[in-house]
Amino acid sequence: MSLIDSRFSILSEDFAADPYRHFARLRERTPVHYEPETGSYFLSRYQDVKRVLTDHEAFSTETLQERAEPVMRGPVLAQMTGAEHTAKRKIVIRAFTGPALHEQIQAVRTNTAELIAPFLPLGRVDLVNDFGKPFGVHVTLDVLALDKKDWRRIAAWHSGVAEFITSIVLTPERRRHCLDCAEQLEAYLLPVIEQRRRHPGDDLISTLCTAEFDGIAMSDRDVTALIVNVLAAATEPADKTLALLFKHLIDHPAQLAQVRQDPGLLPAAIAETLRYTPPVQLIPRQAEQDAVFAGTTVPAGATVFCMIGAANRDPDAFTDPDTFDIHRPDLGAARSFTAAAQHLAFGTGLHQCVGAAFARAELETVAAMLLPLLDQVRHSPGHPYRETGLYTRGPASLPLDFTPVTDFTPVPH
Ligand code: 2IO
C-alpha cells in the first residue's frame, strides 16, 4: 500500500471535497477503513453494509445514545427494539401513509406554489437556499401542525440539532451551540404538547400525546424526542435530494426531456438520485461482538459507519454504478421506496426509514410542479458546483436560470 493510501483519511479536506472519487479505492483496498482520530470503522462494500443493517442483534443502534439522545431530548425510534419499537413505529408510519399522506401532498402543493412564486418573474432561483430549505421546513411544520410563522426560529434550531447528529468531530463550542438549539426547541415544544394533550386534533403530535403503550401514555420527554426525530428526519434530507434530482437531470438533458414528457418517470428519477447520491451518506451502528469483514476484525463495542454512497456504487450490486441512469434495470424502481429497495439510501432492515413513502410523495409532487414552471432550466453561469457534508451531503447551493414566468397564479385546490 502506498504512503498516500496509509495517510488517507475520511476526515481530510480531499475526501470532503469529493467522496465519490475515493469510493472505488476504499471498496477494493480498504473495505474496513479505520479512523484513529475517532476510533471508528467505515464499511464501503454493499454486502458488508447490508449485513450490518440487517443483523440488528450483532450491530445495535446503541451509538444513538451519544449521537442523538442529547439533542433529541429522549429516545428516537431507531433506538428502540421489540414491542415498544413495533408499536411506536406503527404510530409514526400511520402519520405518513394513507389518508394522512393525502393531506400532506396538498400541503406540499401549497408550499411549493407559495415559495416558488417570488422567483418566477425573475427567471432565477437558488434551488437550495431560496427554495429547498424553506420548503423542507414548511412541509415538515405542516406535517406536525406547527405554526409556520415560527419557521425561521425552528429552522435555526433544526440546524443545530442536525449538526450534532451528523458531526464526526465536534468542538466543545459547537457542541454547546447544538445543545442550546435543542434546549430551545424543547422549550418551544413543551407548551404545544401540553395544549395538544388538552385539545387533541388529528395531527401527529396529538396522536403521540394520546397514544398509549402498554396502557401507559407517553411522557413529555418521549413525545418531544419523537417530534424532534420526525422534524430532523423530514427536514434534513429534503432540500438536498430535491437539488440533487434537478442537478442530475440538468446534467443529463436527454433524461430531463424524457421526464418532462412523461412525469410517470419521476419516481425512477428520484430513486436513481437516491442511489447515485444518497443525502444520508453514513449510518452508524455499534458492534455488539467482534465481527470480521473481508479478513479485518472490528472489535466489540466499536462504532461502525455504513458508507451508503459507496455501497450504492458498488459494481457488485449495480452495473455501471457511476452512471446516472433512470432506466437502469437493476434499480427496481417500483420497489425503491419499500422494504425491498435495492439501493440503501433509506437504510434497510428493522430500522429502515419510516418516511420513505412520504419522501417519494413529497419529491414527486414538488418536482412535478416545478418542472413545467422552470422552462429551459439550466445552471446559472459563474457558480462552481460544490457539495458539503460527510454524514448528510448535498449541494451548498444550486443557482438556476430559466424562462421568466409573468402570469403565475397558484391554482386553488
Ligand atoms: C434522527 C440524518 C436526519 C432518522 C436520527 C438520529 C435517526 C435517523 C437518519 C435519518 C436522517 C437524519 N437517522 N433519520 O439517518 O430518523
CSV table of C-alpha atoms and ligand atoms in Angstrom, one decimal:
chain,number,residue,atom,x,y,z
A,1,MET,CA,0.0,0.0,0.0
A,2,SER,CA,1.4,3.4,-0.9
A,3,LEU,CA,2.1,6.2,1.6
A,4,ILE,CA,-0.8,8.2,0.2
A,5,ASP,CA,-3.1,5.3,1.0
A,6,SER,CA,-2.0,4.8,4.5
A,7,ARG,CA,-2.4,8.6,5.2
A,8,PHE,CA,-5.8,8.6,3.6
A,9,SER,CA,-8.5,9.9,5.9
A,10,ILE,CA,-12.2,10.3,5.7
A,11,LEU,CA,-11.7,13.4,7.8
A,12,SER,CA,-9.5,15.0,5.1
A,13,GLU,CA,-10.4,18.0,3.0
A,14,ASP,CA,-9.7,16.0,0.0
A,15,PHE,CA,-12.4,13.4,0.9
A,16,ALA,CA,-14.9,16.1,1.9
A,17,ALA,CA,-14.4,17.9,-1.5
A,18,ASP,CA,-15.5,14.7,-3.4
A,19,PRO,CA,-16.0,11.4,-1.6
A,20,TYR,CA,-17.2,9.7,-4.8
A,21,ARG,CA,-13.6,9.8,-6.2
A,22,HIS,CA,-12.4,7.7,-3.3
A,23,PHE,CA,-15.2,5.0,-3.1
A,24,ALA,CA,-13.7,2.5,-5.6
A,25,ARG,CA,-10.3,2.5,-3.8
A,26,LEU,CA,-12.0,2.1,-0.4
A,27,ARG,CA,-14.1,-0.8,-1.5
A,28,GLU,CA,-11.2,-2.5,-3.3
A,29,ARG,CA,-8.3,-1.8,-0.9
A,30,THR,CA,-9.6,-0.9,2.5
A,31,PRO,CA,-13.2,-2.1,2.7
A,32,VAL,CA,-12.9,-1.8,6.5
A,33,HIS,CA,-11.3,1.6,6.9
A,34,TYR,CA,-10.2,2.6,10.4
A,35,GLU,CA,-10.1,6.2,11.5
A,36,PRO,CA,-7.8,6.5,14.5
A,37,GLU,CA,-9.0,10.0,15.5
A,38,THR,CA,-12.5,8.7,16.2
A,39,GLY,CA,-11.8,5.1,16.8
A,40,SER,CA,-14.5,4.1,14.3
A,41,TYR,CA,-14.6,1.8,11.3
A,42,PHE,CA,-16.0,2.7,7.8
A,43,LEU,CA,-17.5,0.0,5.6
A,44,SER,CA,-17.8,0.7,1.9
A,45,ARG,CA,-18.9,-2.6,0.3
A,46,TYR,CA,-22.6,-3.2,-0.5
A,47,GLN,CA,-22.7,-6.7,1.0
A,48,ASP,CA,-21.0,-5.6,4.3
A,49,VAL,CA,-23.2,-2.6,4.7
A,50,LYS,CA,-26.3,-4.8,4.1
A,51,ARG,CA,-25.1,-7.3,6.6
A,52,VAL,CA,-24.6,-4.7,9.3
A,53,LEU,CA,-28.0,-3.1,8.7
A,54,THR,CA,-29.9,-6.4,8.7
A,55,ASP,CA,-28.2,-8.1,11.6
A,56,HIS,CA,-29.6,-5.9,14.3
A,57,GLU,CA,-28.5,-8.3,17.1
A,58,ALA,CA,-24.8,-8.1,16.2
A,59,PHE,CA,-24.9,-4.4,15.2
A,60,SER,CA,-27.1,-2.3,17.5
A,61,THR,CA,-28.2,1.3,17.5
A,62,GLU,CA,-26.6,2.0,20.9
A,63,THR,CA,-24.4,4.6,19.3
A,64,LEU,CA,-27.5,6.9,19.1
A,65,GLN,CA,-27.5,7.3,22.9
A,66,GLU,CA,-24.5,9.6,22.5
A,67,ARG,CA,-25.1,10.8,18.9
A,68,ALA,CA,-28.8,11.6,19.1
A,69,GLU,CA,-30.3,11.5,22.5
A,70,PRO,CA,-28.6,14.7,23.9
A,71,VAL,CA,-30.3,16.8,21.1
A,72,MET,CA,-33.4,14.7,20.6
A,73,ARG,CA,-34.1,15.1,24.4
A,74,GLY,CA,-35.1,11.5,24.6
A,75,PRO,CA,-35.1,8.2,22.7
A,76,VAL,CA,-35.7,8.2,18.9
A,77,LEU,CA,-37.5,5.3,17.0
A,78,ALA,CA,-34.2,3.9,15.7
A,79,GLN,CA,-33.0,3.3,19.3
A,80,MET,CA,-36.0,1.1,20.2
A,81,THR,CA,-36.4,-2.6,19.9
A,82,GLY,CA,-39.1,-5.2,20.5
A,83,ALA,CA,-42.8,-4.5,21.2
A,84,GLU,CA,-42.2,-0.8,22.0
A,85,HIS,CA,-40.4,-0.3,18.7
A,86,THR,CA,-43.2,-2.1,16.7
A,87,ALA,CA,-46.0,-0.1,18.5
A,88,LYS,CA,-44.4,3.4,18.2
A,89,ARG,CA,-43.1,2.8,14.6
A,90,LYS,CA,-46.7,1.9,13.6
A,91,ILE,CA,-48.0,5.2,15.1
A,92,VAL,CA,-45.4,7.2,13.1
A,93,ILE,CA,-45.9,5.3,9.9
A,94,ARG,CA,-49.7,5.9,10.1
A,95,ALA,CA,-49.0,9.6,10.0
A,96,PHE,CA,-47.1,9.3,6.8
A,97,THR,CA,-49.3,6.9,4.8
A,98,GLY,CA,-52.9,6.5,3.6
A,99,PRO,CA,-55.3,9.4,4.2
A,100,ALA,CA,-52.7,11.4,6.2
A,101,LEU,CA,-50.3,11.3,3.2
A,102,HIS,CA,-53.1,12.7,1.0
A,103,GLU,CA,-53.3,15.8,3.1
A,104,GLN,CA,-49.6,16.2,3.2
A,105,ILE,CA,-49.4,16.1,-0.6
A,106,GLN,CA,-51.9,19.1,-0.5
A,107,ALA,CA,-49.6,20.9,1.9
A,108,VAL,CA,-46.6,20.2,-0.4
A,109,ARG,CA,-48.6,21.7,-3.3
A,110,THR,CA,-49.5,24.8,-1.4
A,111,ASN,CA,-46.0,25.3,0.0
A,112,THR,CA,-44.4,24.8,-3.4
A,113,ALA,CA,-46.7,27.4,-5.1
A,114,GLU,CA,-46.1,30.0,-2.3
A,115,LEU,CA,-42.4,29.6,-2.1
A,116,ILE,CA,-41.6,29.5,-5.8
A,117,ALA,CA,-43.9,32.4,-6.8
A,118,PRO,CA,-41.5,35.3,-6.0
A,119,PHE,CA,-38.7,33.7,-8.2
A,120,LEU,CA,-40.8,33.0,-11.3
A,121,PRO,CA,-40.8,36.6,-12.7
A,122,LEU,CA,-37.0,36.8,-12.1
A,123,GLY,CA,-36.2,33.6,-14.1
A,124,ARG,CA,-33.7,32.8,-11.4
A,125,VAL,CA,-33.7,30.7,-8.2
A,126,ASP,CA,-31.1,29.1,-5.9
A,127,LEU,CA,-32.9,25.7,-5.5
A,128,VAL,CA,-31.2,25.1,-2.2
A,129,ASN,CA,-31.2,28.4,-0.3
A,130,ASP,CA,-34.1,30.3,-1.9
A,131,PHE,CA,-36.4,27.4,-2.2
A,132,GLY,CA,-35.4,23.9,-0.9
A,133,LYS,CA,-34.5,24.8,2.6
A,134,PRO,CA,-37.6,26.9,3.4
A,135,PHE,CA,-39.7,24.3,1.5
A,136,GLY,CA,-38.4,21.4,3.6
A,137,VAL,CA,-39.1,23.2,6.9
A,138,HIS,CA,-42.6,24.4,5.8
A,139,VAL,CA,-43.7,21.0,4.7
A,140,THR,CA,-42.4,19.4,8.0
A,141,LEU,CA,-44.2,22.1,10.1
A,142,ASP,CA,-47.5,21.3,8.2
A,143,VAL,CA,-47.0,17.6,8.9
A,144,LEU,CA,-46.6,18.4,12.6
A,145,ALA,CA,-49.3,21.1,12.5
A,146,LEU,CA,-46.8,23.6,14.0
A,147,ASP,CA,-47.1,27.3,13.3
A,148,LYS,CA,-45.3,28.3,10.1
A,149,LYS,CA,-44.8,31.8,11.2
A,150,ASP,CA,-42.1,30.4,13.6
A,151,TRP,CA,-40.3,28.7,10.7
A,152,ARG,CA,-37.1,30.7,10.8
A,153,ARG,CA,-36.5,30.0,14.5
A,154,ILE,CA,-37.4,26.3,14.1
A,155,ALA,CA,-35.1,26.1,11.0
A,156,ALA,CA,-32.2,27.6,13.1
A,157,TRP,CA,-32.8,25.1,16.0
A,158,HIS,CA,-33.0,22.3,13.5
A,159,SER,CA,-29.6,23.2,12.0
A,160,GLY,CA,-28.1,22.9,15.5
A,161,VAL,CA,-29.7,19.6,16.1
A,162,ALA,CA,-28.7,18.3,12.7
A,163,GLU,CA,-25.2,19.5,13.1
A,164,PHE,CA,-24.9,17.4,16.4
A,165,ILE,CA,-26.2,14.2,14.9
A,166,THR,CA,-24.2,14.5,11.7
A,167,SER,CA,-20.8,15.5,13.0
A,168,ILE,CA,-17.9,13.2,13.0
A,169,VAL,CA,-15.9,15.5,15.2
A,170,LEU,CA,-17.4,18.4,17.1
A,171,THR,CA,-15.6,21.2,19.0
A,172,PRO,CA,-16.8,21.9,22.6
A,173,GLU,CA,-18.1,25.3,21.3
A,174,ARG,CA,-20.1,23.8,18.5
A,175,ARG,CA,-21.4,21.1,20.9
A,176,ARG,CA,-22.6,23.8,23.3
A,177,HIS,CA,-24.3,25.7,20.4
A,178,CYS,CA,-26.1,22.5,19.2
A,179,LEU,CA,-27.3,21.7,22.8
A,180,ASP,CA,-28.5,25.3,23.2
A,181,CYS,CA,-30.6,24.8,20.0
A,182,ALA,CA,-32.0,21.5,21.2
A,183,GLU,CA,-32.9,23.0,24.6
A,184,GLN,CA,-34.7,26.0,22.9
A,185,LEU,CA,-36.6,23.7,20.6
A,186,GLU,CA,-37.6,21.5,23.5
A,187,ALA,CA,-38.8,24.7,25.4
A,188,TYR,CA,-40.8,25.7,22.3
A,189,LEU,CA,-42.4,22.2,22.0
A,190,LEU,CA,-43.4,21.7,25.6
A,191,PRO,CA,-46.4,24.1,25.7
A,192,VAL,CA,-47.5,22.8,22.3
A,193,ILE,CA,-47.5,19.2,23.8
A,194,GLU,CA,-49.4,20.4,26.8
A,195,GLN,CA,-52.0,22.1,24.6
A,196,ARG,CA,-52.5,19.1,22.3
A,197,ARG,CA,-52.9,16.8,25.4
A,198,ARG,CA,-55.9,19.0,26.4
A,199,HIS,CA,-57.3,19.6,22.9
A,200,PRO,CA,-56.1,16.9,20.6
A,201,GLY,CA,-56.5,17.2,16.8
A,202,ASP,CA,-55.8,14.7,14.1
A,203,ASP,CA,-52.1,15.7,13.7
A,204,LEU,CA,-49.1,13.5,14.5
A,205,ILE,CA,-48.3,15.4,17.7
A,206,SER,CA,-51.8,14.9,19.1
A,207,THR,CA,-51.7,11.2,18.2
A,208,LEU,CA,-48.4,10.8,20.1
A,209,CYS,CA,-49.9,12.7,23.0
A,210,THR,CA,-52.9,10.5,23.3
A,211,ALA,CA,-51.4,7.1,22.2
A,212,GLU,CA,-50.9,4.5,24.9
A,213,PHE,CA,-48.2,1.9,25.1
A,214,ASP,CA,-48.9,-1.0,27.5
A,215,GLY,CA,-51.8,1.1,28.8
A,216,ILE,CA,-49.5,4.0,29.7
A,217,ALA,CA,-49.4,7.3,27.8
A,218,MET,CA,-46.1,8.6,26.6
A,219,SER,CA,-44.3,11.1,28.7
A,220,ASP,CA,-43.5,14.6,27.5
A,221,ARG,CA,-39.9,13.5,27.1
A,222,ASP,CA,-40.9,10.6,24.9
A,223,VAL,CA,-43.2,12.8,22.8
A,224,THR,CA,-40.6,15.5,22.4
A,225,ALA,CA,-38.0,13.1,21.2
A,226,LEU,CA,-40.3,11.6,18.6
A,227,ILE,CA,-41.3,15.1,17.4
A,228,VAL,CA,-37.6,16.2,17.1
A,229,ASN,CA,-36.9,12.8,15.4
A,230,VAL,CA,-39.6,13.5,12.7
A,231,LEU,CA,-38.5,17.1,12.4
A,232,ALA,CA,-34.9,16.3,11.7
A,233,ALA,CA,-35.6,13.3,9.5
A,234,ALA,CA,-38.1,15.1,7.3
A,235,THR,CA,-36.2,18.3,7.1
A,236,GLU,CA,-32.5,17.5,6.8
A,237,PRO,CA,-32.5,15.4,3.6
A,238,ALA,CA,-35.4,17.3,1.7
A,239,ASP,CA,-33.5,20.2,0.1
A,240,LYS,CA,-30.5,18.0,-0.7
A,241,THR,CA,-32.5,15.4,-2.6
A,242,LEU,CA,-34.5,17.9,-4.5
A,243,ALA,CA,-31.4,19.8,-5.6
A,244,LEU,CA,-29.6,16.6,-6.5
A,245,LEU,CA,-32.5,15.5,-8.6
A,246,PHE,CA,-32.5,18.7,-10.6
A,247,LYS,CA,-28.7,18.8,-10.9
A,248,HIS,CA,-28.6,15.2,-12.3
A,249,LEU,CA,-31.5,15.9,-14.7
A,250,ILE,CA,-30.0,19.2,-15.9
A,251,ASP,CA,-26.6,17.4,-16.4
A,252,HIS,CA,-28.4,14.6,-18.4
A,253,PRO,CA,-30.5,16.6,-20.8
A,254,ALA,CA,-31.9,13.5,-22.6
A,255,GLN,CA,-33.2,12.1,-19.4
A,256,LEU,CA,-34.6,15.5,-18.4
A,257,ALA,CA,-36.5,15.7,-21.7
A,258,GLN,CA,-37.9,12.2,-21.0
A,259,VAL,CA,-39.1,13.1,-17.5
A,260,ARG,CA,-40.7,16.4,-18.8
A,261,GLN,CA,-42.5,14.4,-21.4
A,262,ASP,CA,-43.6,11.6,-19.0
A,263,PRO,CA,-43.8,12.7,-15.3
A,264,GLY,CA,-44.5,9.0,-14.7
A,265,LEU,CA,-40.7,8.6,-14.8
A,266,LEU,CA,-40.3,10.8,-11.8
A,267,PRO,CA,-40.3,8.0,-9.2
A,268,ALA,CA,-37.5,6.3,-11.1
A,269,ALA,CA,-35.6,9.6,-11.4
A,270,ILE,CA,-35.9,10.2,-7.6
A,271,ALA,CA,-34.9,6.6,-6.8
A,272,GLU,CA,-31.8,6.8,-9.1
A,273,THR,CA,-30.9,10.2,-7.5
A,274,LEU,CA,-31.1,8.4,-4.1
A,275,ARG,CA,-28.9,5.6,-5.3
A,276,TYR,CA,-26.4,7.8,-7.1
A,277,THR,CA,-26.1,10.5,-4.5
A,278,PRO,CA,-27.8,9.5,-1.2
A,279,PRO,CA,-28.4,12.5,1.0
A,280,VAL,CA,-27.7,10.4,4.1
A,281,GLN,CA,-24.2,9.1,3.4
A,282,LEU,CA,-23.5,7.5,6.8
A,283,ILE,CA,-25.5,5.2,9.1
A,284,PRO,CA,-23.8,4.4,12.4
A,285,ARG,CA,-24.1,1.1,14.3
A,286,GLN,CA,-22.3,-0.4,17.3
A,287,ALA,CA,-20.6,-3.9,17.0
A,288,GLU,CA,-22.0,-6.0,19.9
A,289,GLN,CA,-19.4,-8.7,19.4
A,290,ASP,CA,-16.1,-9.0,17.4
A,291,ALA,CA,-17.1,-9.1,13.7
A,292,VAL,CA,-14.9,-10.0,10.7
A,293,PHE,CA,-15.3,-8.2,7.4
A,294,ALA,CA,-13.0,-9.1,4.5
A,295,GLY,CA,-10.4,-10.5,6.9
A,296,THR,CA,-10.4,-7.5,9.2
A,297,THR,CA,-11.8,-7.7,12.7
A,298,VAL,CA,-14.0,-4.9,14.1
A,299,PRO,CA,-13.8,-5.2,17.9
A,300,ALA,CA,-16.9,-5.5,20.1
A,301,GLY,CA,-18.0,-2.0,21.3
A,302,ALA,CA,-16.6,-0.1,18.2
A,303,THR,CA,-18.7,2.2,16.1
A,304,VAL,CA,-19.2,1.1,12.5
A,305,PHE,CA,-20.2,3.6,9.9
A,306,CYS,CA,-22.1,2.2,6.9
A,307,MET,CA,-21.0,4.2,3.8
A,308,ILE,CA,-24.2,4.4,1.9
A,309,GLY,CA,-22.8,6.4,-1.0
A,310,ALA,CA,-20.0,3.8,-1.5
A,311,ALA,CA,-22.3,0.8,-1.1
A,312,ASN,CA,-24.8,2.3,-3.7
A,313,ARG,CA,-22.0,2.5,-6.2
A,314,ASP,CA,-20.6,-1.0,-5.6
A,315,PRO,CA,-20.2,-2.8,-9.0
A,316,ASP,CA,-21.2,-6.0,-7.2
A,317,ALA,CA,-24.6,-4.5,-6.7
A,318,PHE,CA,-25.2,-2.2,-9.7
A,319,THR,CA,-24.0,-2.4,-13.3
A,320,ASP,CA,-22.0,0.6,-14.3
A,321,PRO,CA,-22.6,2.2,-10.9
A,322,ASP,CA,-21.1,5.6,-11.6
A,323,THR,CA,-23.6,6.3,-14.4
A,324,PHE,CA,-26.8,8.2,-13.6
A,325,ASP,CA,-29.5,6.2,-15.5
A,326,ILE,CA,-33.2,6.5,-14.5
A,327,HIS,CA,-33.9,3.5,-16.7
A,328,ARG,CA,-31.3,1.1,-15.1
A,329,PRO,CA,-32.9,-2.3,-14.8
A,330,ASP,CA,-31.1,-3.2,-11.6
A,331,LEU,CA,-32.7,-0.3,-9.7
A,332,GLY,CA,-36.0,-2.0,-9.3
A,333,ALA,CA,-37.6,1.5,-9.4
A,334,ALA,CA,-41.1,0.3,-8.3
A,335,ARG,CA,-39.7,-1.2,-5.1
A,336,SER,CA,-37.3,1.7,-4.4
A,337,PHE,CA,-39.4,3.2,-1.7
A,338,THR,CA,-40.3,-0.1,0.0
A,339,ALA,CA,-38.5,-2.6,2.3
A,340,ALA,CA,-37.4,-4.4,-0.9
A,341,ALA,CA,-35.4,-1.4,-2.2
A,342,GLN,CA,-32.1,-2.3,-3.9
A,343,HIS,CA,-30.4,0.9,-3.1
A,344,LEU,CA,-29.6,1.6,0.6
A,345,ALA,CA,-30.5,5.3,0.8
A,346,PHE,CA,-33.3,4.6,3.2
A,347,GLY,CA,-31.1,2.1,5.1
A,348,THR,CA,-32.6,-1.5,5.3
A,349,GLY,CA,-33.8,-3.9,7.9
A,350,LEU,CA,-35.6,-3.3,11.1
A,351,HIS,CA,-35.0,0.5,11.2
A,352,GLN,CA,-35.4,1.2,7.5
A,353,CYS,CA,-36.7,4.8,7.0
A,354,VAL,CA,-40.4,5.2,8.1
A,355,GLY,CA,-40.7,8.2,5.9
A,356,ALA,CA,-39.8,6.6,2.5
A,357,ALA,CA,-43.3,6.7,1.1
A,358,PHE,CA,-43.7,10.3,2.3
A,359,ALA,CA,-40.3,11.3,0.8
A,360,ARG,CA,-41.4,9.9,-2.6
A,361,ALA,CA,-44.7,11.7,-2.5
A,362,GLU,CA,-43.1,14.9,-1.4
A,363,LEU,CA,-40.4,14.9,-4.0
A,364,GLU,CA,-42.7,13.7,-6.8
A,365,THR,CA,-45.2,16.4,-6.0
A,366,VAL,CA,-42.7,19.3,-5.8
A,367,ALA,CA,-40.7,18.1,-8.9
A,368,ALA,CA,-43.9,17.6,-11.0
A,369,MET,CA,-44.9,21.2,-10.1
A,370,LEU,CA,-41.5,22.8,-10.7
A,371,LEU,CA,-40.5,21.1,-13.9
A,372,PRO,CA,-43.2,22.8,-16.1
A,373,LEU,CA,-42.7,26.1,-14.3
A,374,LEU,CA,-38.9,26.1,-14.8
A,375,ASP,CA,-38.8,26.1,-18.6
A,376,GLN,CA,-35.3,25.9,-20.2
A,377,VAL,CA,-33.9,25.3,-16.7
A,378,ARG,CA,-30.1,25.4,-16.6
A,379,HIS,CA,-27.2,26.1,-14.3
A,380,SER,CA,-26.6,29.9,-13.8
A,381,PRO,CA,-23.2,30.7,-15.2
A,382,GLY,CA,-20.3,31.6,-13.0
A,383,HIS,CA,-21.1,29.4,-9.9
A,384,PRO,CA,-18.8,26.5,-9.4
A,385,TYR,CA,-20.7,23.5,-8.1
A,386,ARG,CA,-19.9,22.5,-4.5
A,387,GLU,CA,-21.3,19.9,-2.1
A,388,THR,CA,-20.9,19.9,1.6
A,389,GLY,CA,-21.3,17.4,4.4
A,390,LEU,CA,-19.9,13.9,5.2
A,391,TYR,CA,-22.9,12.5,7.1
A,392,THR,CA,-25.7,14.2,5.3
A,393,ARG,CA,-24.5,15.7,2.0
A,394,GLY,CA,-25.9,17.9,-0.7
A,395,PRO,CA,-25.2,20.9,-2.9
A,396,ALA,CA,-24.2,24.1,-0.9
A,397,SER,CA,-26.3,26.0,-3.4
A,398,LEU,CA,-27.8,25.4,-6.9
A,399,PRO,CA,-28.4,28.6,-8.7
A,400,LEU,CA,-30.6,28.0,-11.8
A,401,ASP,CA,-31.7,30.2,-14.7
A,402,PHE,CA,-35.0,29.6,-16.5
A,403,THR,CA,-37.5,31.4,-18.7
A,404,PRO,CA,-39.2,34.0,-16.6
A,405,VAL,CA,-42.9,33.4,-15.8
A,406,THR,CA,-45.1,36.5,-15.6
A,407,ASP,CA,-48.6,35.1,-15.3
A,408,PHE,CA,-48.3,32.6,-12.5
A,409,THR,CA,-51.4,32.3,-10.3
A,410,PRO,CA,-51.3,29.3,-7.9
A,411,VAL,CA,-54.2,27.0,-8.7
A,412,PRO,CA,-56.6,26.8,-5.7
A,413,HIS,CA,-57.3,23.3,-4.6
B,1,2IO,C1,-32.7,11.4,13.6
B,1,2IO,C2,-29.7,12.1,9.5
B,1,2IO,C3,-31.7,13.4,9.9
B,1,2IO,C4,-33.6,9.3,11.3
B,1,2IO,C5,-31.7,10.3,13.6
B,1,2IO,C6,-31.0,10.4,14.9
B,1,2IO,C7,-32.2,8.9,13.4
B,1,2IO,C8,-32.4,8.6,11.9
B,1,2IO,C9,-31.1,9.0,9.9
B,1,2IO,C10,-32.3,9.8,9.2
B,1,2IO,C11,-31.9,11.2,8.8
B,1,2IO,C12,-31.2,12.0,9.8
B,1,2IO,N1,-31.3,8.6,11.1
B,1,2IO,N2,-33.4,9.8,10.0
B,1,2IO,O1,-30.1,8.9,9.3
B,1,2IO,O2,-34.6,9.3,11.8
